[in-house]
PDB file of C-alpha atoms in Angstrom:
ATOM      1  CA  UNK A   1       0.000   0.000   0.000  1.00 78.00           C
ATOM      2  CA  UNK A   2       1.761   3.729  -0.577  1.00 86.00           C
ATOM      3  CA  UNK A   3       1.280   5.905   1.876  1.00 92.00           C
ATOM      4  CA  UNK A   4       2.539   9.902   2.333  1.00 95.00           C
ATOM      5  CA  UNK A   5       3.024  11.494   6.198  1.00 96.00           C
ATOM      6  CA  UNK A   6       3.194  14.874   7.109  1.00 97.00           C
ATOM      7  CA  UNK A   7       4.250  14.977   9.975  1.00 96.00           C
ATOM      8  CA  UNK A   8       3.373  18.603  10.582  1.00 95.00           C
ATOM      9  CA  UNK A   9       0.194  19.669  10.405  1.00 94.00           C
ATOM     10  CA  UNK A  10       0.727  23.767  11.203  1.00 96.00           C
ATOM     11  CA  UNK A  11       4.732  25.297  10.460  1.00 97.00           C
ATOM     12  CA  UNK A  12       4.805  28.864  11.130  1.00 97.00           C
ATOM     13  CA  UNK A  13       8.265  31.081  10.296  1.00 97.00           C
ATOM     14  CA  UNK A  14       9.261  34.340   9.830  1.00 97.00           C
ATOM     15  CA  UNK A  15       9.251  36.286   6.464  1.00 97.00           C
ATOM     16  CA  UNK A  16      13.000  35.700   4.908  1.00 97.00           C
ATOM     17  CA  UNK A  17      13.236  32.374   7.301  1.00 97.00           C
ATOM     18  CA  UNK A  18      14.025  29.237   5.262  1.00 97.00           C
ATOM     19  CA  UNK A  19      11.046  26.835   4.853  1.00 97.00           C
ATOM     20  CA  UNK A  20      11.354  23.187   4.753  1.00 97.00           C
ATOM     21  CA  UNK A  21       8.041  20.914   4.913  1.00 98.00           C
ATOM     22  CA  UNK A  22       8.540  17.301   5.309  1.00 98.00           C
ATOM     23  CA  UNK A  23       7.333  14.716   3.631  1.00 98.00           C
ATOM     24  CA  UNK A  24       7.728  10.958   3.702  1.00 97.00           C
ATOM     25  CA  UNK A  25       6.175   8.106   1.790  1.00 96.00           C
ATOM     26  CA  UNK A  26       5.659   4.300   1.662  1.00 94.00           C
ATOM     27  CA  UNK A  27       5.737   2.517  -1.489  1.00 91.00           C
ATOM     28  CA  UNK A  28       7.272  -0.163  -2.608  1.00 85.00           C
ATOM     29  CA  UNK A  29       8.442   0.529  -6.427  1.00 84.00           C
ATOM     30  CA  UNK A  30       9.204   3.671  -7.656  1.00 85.00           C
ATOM     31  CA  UNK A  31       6.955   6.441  -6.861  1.00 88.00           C
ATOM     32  CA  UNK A  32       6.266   9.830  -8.510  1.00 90.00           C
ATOM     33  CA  UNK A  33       5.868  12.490  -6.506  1.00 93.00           C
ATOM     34  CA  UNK A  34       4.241  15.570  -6.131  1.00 94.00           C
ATOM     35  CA  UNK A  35       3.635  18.408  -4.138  1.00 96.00           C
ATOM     36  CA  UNK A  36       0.259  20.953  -3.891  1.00 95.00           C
ATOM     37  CA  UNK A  37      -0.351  23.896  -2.780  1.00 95.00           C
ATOM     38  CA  UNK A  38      -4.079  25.440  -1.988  1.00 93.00           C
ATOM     39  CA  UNK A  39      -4.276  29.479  -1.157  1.00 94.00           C
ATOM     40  CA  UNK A  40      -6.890  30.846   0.832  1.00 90.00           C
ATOM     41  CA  UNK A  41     -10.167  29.921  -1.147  1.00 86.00           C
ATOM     42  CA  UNK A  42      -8.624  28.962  -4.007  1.00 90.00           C
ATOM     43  CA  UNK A  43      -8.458  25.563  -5.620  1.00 91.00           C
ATOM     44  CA  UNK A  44      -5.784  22.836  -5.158  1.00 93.00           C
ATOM     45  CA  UNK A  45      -2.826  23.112  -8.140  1.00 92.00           C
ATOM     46  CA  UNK A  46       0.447  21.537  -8.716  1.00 92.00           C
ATOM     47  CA  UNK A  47       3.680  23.247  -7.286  1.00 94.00           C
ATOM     48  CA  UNK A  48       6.150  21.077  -8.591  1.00 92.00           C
ATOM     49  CA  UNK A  49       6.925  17.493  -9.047  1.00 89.00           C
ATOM     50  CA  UNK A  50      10.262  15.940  -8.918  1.00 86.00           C
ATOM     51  CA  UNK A  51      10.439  14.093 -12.165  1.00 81.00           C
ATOM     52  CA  UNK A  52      10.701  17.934 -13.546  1.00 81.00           C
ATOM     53  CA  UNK A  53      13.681  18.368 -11.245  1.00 76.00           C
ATOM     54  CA  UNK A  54      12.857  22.443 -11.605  1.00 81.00           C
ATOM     55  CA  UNK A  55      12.345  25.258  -8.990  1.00 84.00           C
ATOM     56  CA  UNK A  56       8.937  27.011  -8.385  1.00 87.00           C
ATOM     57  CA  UNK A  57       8.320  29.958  -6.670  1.00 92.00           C
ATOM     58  CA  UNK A  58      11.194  29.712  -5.204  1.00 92.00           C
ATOM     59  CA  UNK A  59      10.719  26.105  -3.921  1.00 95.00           C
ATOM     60  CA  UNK A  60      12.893  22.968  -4.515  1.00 94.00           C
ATOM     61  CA  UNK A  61      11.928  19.509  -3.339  1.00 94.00           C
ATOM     62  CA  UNK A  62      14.535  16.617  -4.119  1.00 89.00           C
ATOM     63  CA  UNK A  63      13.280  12.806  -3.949  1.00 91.00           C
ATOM     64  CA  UNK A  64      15.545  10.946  -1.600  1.00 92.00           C
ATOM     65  CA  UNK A  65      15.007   7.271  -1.915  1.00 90.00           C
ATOM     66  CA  UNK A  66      17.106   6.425   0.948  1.00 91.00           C
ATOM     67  CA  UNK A  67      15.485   8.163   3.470  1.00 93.00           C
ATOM     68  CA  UNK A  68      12.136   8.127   1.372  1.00 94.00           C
ATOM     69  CA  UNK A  69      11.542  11.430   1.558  1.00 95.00           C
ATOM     70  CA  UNK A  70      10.260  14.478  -0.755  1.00 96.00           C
ATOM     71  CA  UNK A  71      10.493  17.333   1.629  1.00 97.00           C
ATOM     72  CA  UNK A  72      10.053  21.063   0.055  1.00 97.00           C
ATOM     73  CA  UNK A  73      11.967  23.403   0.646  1.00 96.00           C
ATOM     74  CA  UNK A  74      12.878  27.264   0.031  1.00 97.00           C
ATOM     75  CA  UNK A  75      15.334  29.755   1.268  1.00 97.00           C
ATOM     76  CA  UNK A  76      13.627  32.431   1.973  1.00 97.00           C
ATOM     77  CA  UNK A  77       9.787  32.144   2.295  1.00 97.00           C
ATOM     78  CA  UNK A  78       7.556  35.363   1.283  1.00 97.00           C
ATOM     79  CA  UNK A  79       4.250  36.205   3.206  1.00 96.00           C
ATOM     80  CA  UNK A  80       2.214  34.751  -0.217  1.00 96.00           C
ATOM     81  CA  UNK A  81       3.713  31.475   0.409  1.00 97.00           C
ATOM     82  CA  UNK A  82       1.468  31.247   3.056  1.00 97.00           C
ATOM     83  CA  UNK A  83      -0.961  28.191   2.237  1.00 96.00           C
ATOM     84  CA  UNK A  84      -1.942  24.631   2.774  1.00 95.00           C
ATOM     85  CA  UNK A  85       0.889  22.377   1.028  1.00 97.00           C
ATOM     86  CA  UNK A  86       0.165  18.950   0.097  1.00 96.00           C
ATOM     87  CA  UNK A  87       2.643  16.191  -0.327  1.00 97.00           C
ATOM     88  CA  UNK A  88       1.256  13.109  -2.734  1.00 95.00           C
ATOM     89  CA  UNK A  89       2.257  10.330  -4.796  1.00 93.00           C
ATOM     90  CA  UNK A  90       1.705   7.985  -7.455  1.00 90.00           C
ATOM     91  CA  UNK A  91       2.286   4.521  -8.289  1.00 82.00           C
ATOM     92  CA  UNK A  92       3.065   4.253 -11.700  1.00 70.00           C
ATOM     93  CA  UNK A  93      -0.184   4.909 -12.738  1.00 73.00           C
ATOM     94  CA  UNK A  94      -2.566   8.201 -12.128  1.00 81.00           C
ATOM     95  CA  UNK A  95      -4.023   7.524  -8.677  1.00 88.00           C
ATOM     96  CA  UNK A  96      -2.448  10.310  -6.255  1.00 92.00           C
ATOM     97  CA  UNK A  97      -2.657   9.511  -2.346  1.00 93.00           C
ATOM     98  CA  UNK A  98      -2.233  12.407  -0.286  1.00 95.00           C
ATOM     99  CA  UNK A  99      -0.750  13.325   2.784  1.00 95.00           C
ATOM    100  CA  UNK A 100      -2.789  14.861   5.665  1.00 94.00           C
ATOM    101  CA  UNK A 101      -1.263  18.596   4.468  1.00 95.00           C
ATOM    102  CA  UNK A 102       1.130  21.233   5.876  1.00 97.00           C
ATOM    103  CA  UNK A 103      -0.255  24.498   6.555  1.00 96.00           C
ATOM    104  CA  UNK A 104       2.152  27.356   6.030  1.00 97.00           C
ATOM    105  CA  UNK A 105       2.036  30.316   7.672  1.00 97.00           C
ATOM    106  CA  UNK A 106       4.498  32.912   6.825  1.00 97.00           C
ATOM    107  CA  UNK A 107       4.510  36.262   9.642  1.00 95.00           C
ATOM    108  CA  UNK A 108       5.444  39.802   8.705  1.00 90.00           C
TER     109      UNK A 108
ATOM    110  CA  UNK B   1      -5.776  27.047 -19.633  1.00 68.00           C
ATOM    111  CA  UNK B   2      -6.615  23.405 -18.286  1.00 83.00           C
ATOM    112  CA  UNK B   3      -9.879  24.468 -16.049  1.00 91.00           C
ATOM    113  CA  UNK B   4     -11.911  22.313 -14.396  1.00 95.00           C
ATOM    114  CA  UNK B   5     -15.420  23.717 -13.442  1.00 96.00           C
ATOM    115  CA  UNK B   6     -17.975  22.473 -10.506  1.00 97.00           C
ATOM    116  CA  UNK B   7     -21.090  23.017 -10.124  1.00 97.00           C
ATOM    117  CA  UNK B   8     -22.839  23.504  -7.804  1.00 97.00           C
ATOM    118  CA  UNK B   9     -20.405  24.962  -5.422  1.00 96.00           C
ATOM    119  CA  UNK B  10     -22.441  23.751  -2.150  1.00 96.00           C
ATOM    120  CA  UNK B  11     -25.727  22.643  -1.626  1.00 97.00           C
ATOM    121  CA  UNK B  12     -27.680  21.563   1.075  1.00 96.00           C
ATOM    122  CA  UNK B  13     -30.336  18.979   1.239  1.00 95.00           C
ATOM    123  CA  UNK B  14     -32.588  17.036   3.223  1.00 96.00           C
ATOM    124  CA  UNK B  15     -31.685  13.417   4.391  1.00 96.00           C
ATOM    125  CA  UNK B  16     -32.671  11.139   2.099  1.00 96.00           C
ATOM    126  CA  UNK B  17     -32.659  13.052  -1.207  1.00 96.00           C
ATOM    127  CA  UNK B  18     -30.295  12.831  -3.755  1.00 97.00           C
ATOM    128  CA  UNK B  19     -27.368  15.577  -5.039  1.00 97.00           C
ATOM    129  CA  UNK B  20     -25.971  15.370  -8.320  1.00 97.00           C
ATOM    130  CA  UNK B  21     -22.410  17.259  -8.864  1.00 97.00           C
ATOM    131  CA  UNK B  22     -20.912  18.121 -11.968  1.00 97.00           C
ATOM    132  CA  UNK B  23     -17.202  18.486 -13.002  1.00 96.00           C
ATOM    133  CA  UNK B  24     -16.467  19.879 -16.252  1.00 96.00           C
ATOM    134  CA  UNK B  25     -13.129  20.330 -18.049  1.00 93.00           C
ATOM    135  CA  UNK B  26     -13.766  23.783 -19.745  1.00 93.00           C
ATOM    136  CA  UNK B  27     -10.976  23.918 -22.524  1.00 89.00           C
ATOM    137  CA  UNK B  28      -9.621  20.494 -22.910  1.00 90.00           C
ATOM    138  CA  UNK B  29     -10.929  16.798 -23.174  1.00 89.00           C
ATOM    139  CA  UNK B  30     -10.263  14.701 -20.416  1.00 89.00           C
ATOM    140  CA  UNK B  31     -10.486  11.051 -20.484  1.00 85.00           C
ATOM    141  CA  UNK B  32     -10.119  10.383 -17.106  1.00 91.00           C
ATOM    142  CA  UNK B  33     -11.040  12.260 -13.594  1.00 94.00           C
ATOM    143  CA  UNK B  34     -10.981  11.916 -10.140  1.00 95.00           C
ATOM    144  CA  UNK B  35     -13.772  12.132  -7.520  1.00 97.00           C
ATOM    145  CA  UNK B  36     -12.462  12.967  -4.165  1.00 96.00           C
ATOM    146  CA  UNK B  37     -13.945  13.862  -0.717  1.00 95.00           C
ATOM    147  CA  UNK B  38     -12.040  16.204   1.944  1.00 91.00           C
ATOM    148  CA  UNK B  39     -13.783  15.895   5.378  1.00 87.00           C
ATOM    149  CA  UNK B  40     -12.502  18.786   7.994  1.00 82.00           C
ATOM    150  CA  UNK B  41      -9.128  19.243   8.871  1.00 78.00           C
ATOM    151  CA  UNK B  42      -8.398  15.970   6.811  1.00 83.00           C
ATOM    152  CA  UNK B  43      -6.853  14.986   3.413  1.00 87.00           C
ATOM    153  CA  UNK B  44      -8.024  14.281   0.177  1.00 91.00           C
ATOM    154  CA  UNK B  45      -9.266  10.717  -0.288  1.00 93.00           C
ATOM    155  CA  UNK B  46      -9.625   9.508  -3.741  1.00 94.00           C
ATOM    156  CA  UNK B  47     -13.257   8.054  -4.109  1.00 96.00           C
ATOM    157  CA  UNK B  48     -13.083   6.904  -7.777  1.00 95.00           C
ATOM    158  CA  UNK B  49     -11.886   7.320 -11.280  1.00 93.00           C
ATOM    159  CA  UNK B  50     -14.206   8.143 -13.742  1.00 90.00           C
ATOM    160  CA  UNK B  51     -12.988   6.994 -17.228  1.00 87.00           C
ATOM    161  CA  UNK B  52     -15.431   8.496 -20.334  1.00 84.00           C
ATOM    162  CA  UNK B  53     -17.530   5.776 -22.180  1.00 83.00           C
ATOM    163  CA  UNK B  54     -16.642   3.307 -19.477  1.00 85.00           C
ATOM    164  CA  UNK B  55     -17.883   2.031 -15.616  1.00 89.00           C
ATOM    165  CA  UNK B  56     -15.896   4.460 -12.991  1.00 92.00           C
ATOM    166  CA  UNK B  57     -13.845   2.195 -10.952  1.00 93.00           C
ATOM    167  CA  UNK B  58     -14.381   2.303  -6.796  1.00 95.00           C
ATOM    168  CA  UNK B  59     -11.849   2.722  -4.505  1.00 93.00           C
ATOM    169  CA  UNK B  60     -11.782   0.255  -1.468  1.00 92.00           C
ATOM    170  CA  UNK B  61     -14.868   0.798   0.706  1.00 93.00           C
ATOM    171  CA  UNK B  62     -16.988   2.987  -1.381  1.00 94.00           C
ATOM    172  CA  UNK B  63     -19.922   2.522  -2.241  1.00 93.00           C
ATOM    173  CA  UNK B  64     -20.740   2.044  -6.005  1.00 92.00           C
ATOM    174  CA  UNK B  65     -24.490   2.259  -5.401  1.00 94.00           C
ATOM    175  CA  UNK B  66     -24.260   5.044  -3.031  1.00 95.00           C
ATOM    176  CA  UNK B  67     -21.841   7.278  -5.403  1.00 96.00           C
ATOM    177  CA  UNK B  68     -22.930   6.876  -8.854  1.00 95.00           C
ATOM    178  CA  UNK B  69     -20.445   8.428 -11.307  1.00 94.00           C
ATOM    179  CA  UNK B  70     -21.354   8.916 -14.962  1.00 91.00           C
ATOM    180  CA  UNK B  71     -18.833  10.484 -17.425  1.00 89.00           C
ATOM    181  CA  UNK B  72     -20.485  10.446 -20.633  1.00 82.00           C
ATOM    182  CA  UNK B  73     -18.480  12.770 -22.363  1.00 89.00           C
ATOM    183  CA  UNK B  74     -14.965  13.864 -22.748  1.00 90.00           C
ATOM    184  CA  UNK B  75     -15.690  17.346 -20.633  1.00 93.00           C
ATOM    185  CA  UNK B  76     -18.135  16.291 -17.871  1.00 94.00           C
ATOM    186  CA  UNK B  77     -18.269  13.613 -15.145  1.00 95.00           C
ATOM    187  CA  UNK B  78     -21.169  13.369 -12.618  1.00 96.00           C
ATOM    188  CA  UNK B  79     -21.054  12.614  -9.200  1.00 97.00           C
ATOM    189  CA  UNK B  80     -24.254  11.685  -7.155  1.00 97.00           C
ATOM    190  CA  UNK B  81     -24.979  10.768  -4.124  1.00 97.00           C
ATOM    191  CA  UNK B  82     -28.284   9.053  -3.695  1.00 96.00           C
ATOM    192  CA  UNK B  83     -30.290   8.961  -0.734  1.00 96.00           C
ATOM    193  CA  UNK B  84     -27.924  11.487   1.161  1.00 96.00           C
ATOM    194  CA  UNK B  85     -27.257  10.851   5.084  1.00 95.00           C
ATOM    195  CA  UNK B  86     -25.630  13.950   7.322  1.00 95.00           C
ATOM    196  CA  UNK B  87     -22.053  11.602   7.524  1.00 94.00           C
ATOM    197  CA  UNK B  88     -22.100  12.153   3.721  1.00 95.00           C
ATOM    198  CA  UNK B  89     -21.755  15.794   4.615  1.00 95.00           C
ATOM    199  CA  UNK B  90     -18.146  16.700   3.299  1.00 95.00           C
ATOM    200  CA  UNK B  91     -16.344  18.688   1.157  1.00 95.00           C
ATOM    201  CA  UNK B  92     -16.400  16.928  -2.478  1.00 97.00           C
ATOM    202  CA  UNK B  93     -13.312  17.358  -5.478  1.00 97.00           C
ATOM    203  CA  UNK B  94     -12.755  16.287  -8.618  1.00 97.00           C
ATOM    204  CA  UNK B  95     -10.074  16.453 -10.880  1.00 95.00           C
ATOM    205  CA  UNK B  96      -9.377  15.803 -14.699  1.00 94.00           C
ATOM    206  CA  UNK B  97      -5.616  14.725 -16.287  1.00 89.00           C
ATOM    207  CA  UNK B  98      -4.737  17.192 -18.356  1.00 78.00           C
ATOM    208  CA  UNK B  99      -4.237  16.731 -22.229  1.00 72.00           C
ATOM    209  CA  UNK B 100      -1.732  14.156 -22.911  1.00 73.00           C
ATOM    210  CA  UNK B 101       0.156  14.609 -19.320  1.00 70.00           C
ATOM    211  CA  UNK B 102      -0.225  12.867 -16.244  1.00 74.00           C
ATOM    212  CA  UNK B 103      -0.818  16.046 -14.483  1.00 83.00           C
ATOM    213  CA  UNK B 104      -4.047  16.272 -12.487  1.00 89.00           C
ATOM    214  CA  UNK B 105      -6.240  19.579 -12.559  1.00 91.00           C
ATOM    215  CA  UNK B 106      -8.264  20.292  -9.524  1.00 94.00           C
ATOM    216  CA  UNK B 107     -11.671  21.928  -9.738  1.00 96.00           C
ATOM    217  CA  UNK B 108     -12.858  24.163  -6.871  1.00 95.00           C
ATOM    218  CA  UNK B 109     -14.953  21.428  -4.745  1.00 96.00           C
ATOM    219  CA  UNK B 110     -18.134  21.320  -3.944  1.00 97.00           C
ATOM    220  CA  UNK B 111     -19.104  21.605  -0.610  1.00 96.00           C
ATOM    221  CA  UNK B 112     -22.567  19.172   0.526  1.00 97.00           C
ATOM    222  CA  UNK B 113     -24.426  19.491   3.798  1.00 96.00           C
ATOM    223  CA  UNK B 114     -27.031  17.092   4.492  1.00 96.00           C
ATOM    224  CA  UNK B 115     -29.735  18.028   6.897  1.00 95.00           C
TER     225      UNK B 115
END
């Protein structure tokens, strides 16, 4: 069965503070994986995924398949990062199972 | 581009009645979307996958009869819920994959509330 934990349900740092949200997953072949991001009242949509290997916003997440792990990251996070962040994967086919979510808050 | 549409955006109903969602792909065809439900504070948990022209296909302990998904075209899928109960009350998303990617495009939810 795959499986994605966040451990963290609520991460709250300063504007210019680096950002990392963890993420860890459970699958036994190779996964894809993803990570989402929903604003205030706005719909879920992809940040980034790691097959694409590219920077968003600002934000980097690198698949380690050691320590299982997808964890985002960022240097310096901005006040409109602030959001709910998913973590998910895939299985080799389309069927994404999400973790429990990260909310973000960024403060002035 | 890549919308996805849903309509309504809540409703609320009496127990026992049935609530029919739609989820629409405005500007490209999708072949294949999700139906999700988000209850409070919790994640997304994939329902079903609604593949045009064919049955959807259930995910482990939902209900086919309860859920019935039609997606008759290449733009809409259909979710209802027949004979609504208040623990069907939750917040209710589907997505489409985008044109020729394996990228999944979220429409805004629908939120249901069953009195």
């Amino acid at each position: 069965a795959q499986r994605v934990t966040q451990p963290e349900k609520l991460l709250s740092v300063f504007k210019g503070a680096p950002v990392e949200l963890k993420c860890n997953y459970s699958y036994s072949g190779s996964p894809e994986l993803f990570w989402y991001v929903q604003y205030s009242r706005q719909r879920l949509q992809l940040l980034l995924r790691h097959i694409s290997r590219e920077s968003i916003k600002g934000f980097t997440a690198d698949l380690n398949k050691g320590e299982t792990s997808f964890h985002l990251k960022k240097p310096f996070a901005q006040e409109e990062d602030s959001a709910m962040y998913y973590c998910a994967l895939t299985g080799g086919g389309n069927k994404l199972t999400f973790g429990t979510g990260t909310q973000l808050k960024v403060e002035l | 581009g890549a919308v996805v549409s849903q309509h309504p955006s809540w409703v609320i109903c009496k127990s026992g009645t049935s609530v029919k969602i739609e989820c629409r792909s405005l500007d490209f065809q999708a072949t294949t979307m999700f139906w999700y439900r988000q209850f409070p504070k919790q994640s997304l948990m994939l329902m079903a996958t609604s593949n045009e022209g064919s049955k959807a296909t259930y995910e482990q302990g939902v209900e086919k009869d309860k859920f019935l998904i039609n997606h008759a075209s290449l733009t809409l899928s259909t979710l209802t819920v027949t004979s609504a109960h208040p623990e069907d009350s939750s917040f209710y998303i589907c997505s489409a994959l985008g044109p020729g990617s394996e990228t999944q495009y979220f429409g805004p939810g629908t939120r249901l509330l069953v009195l």
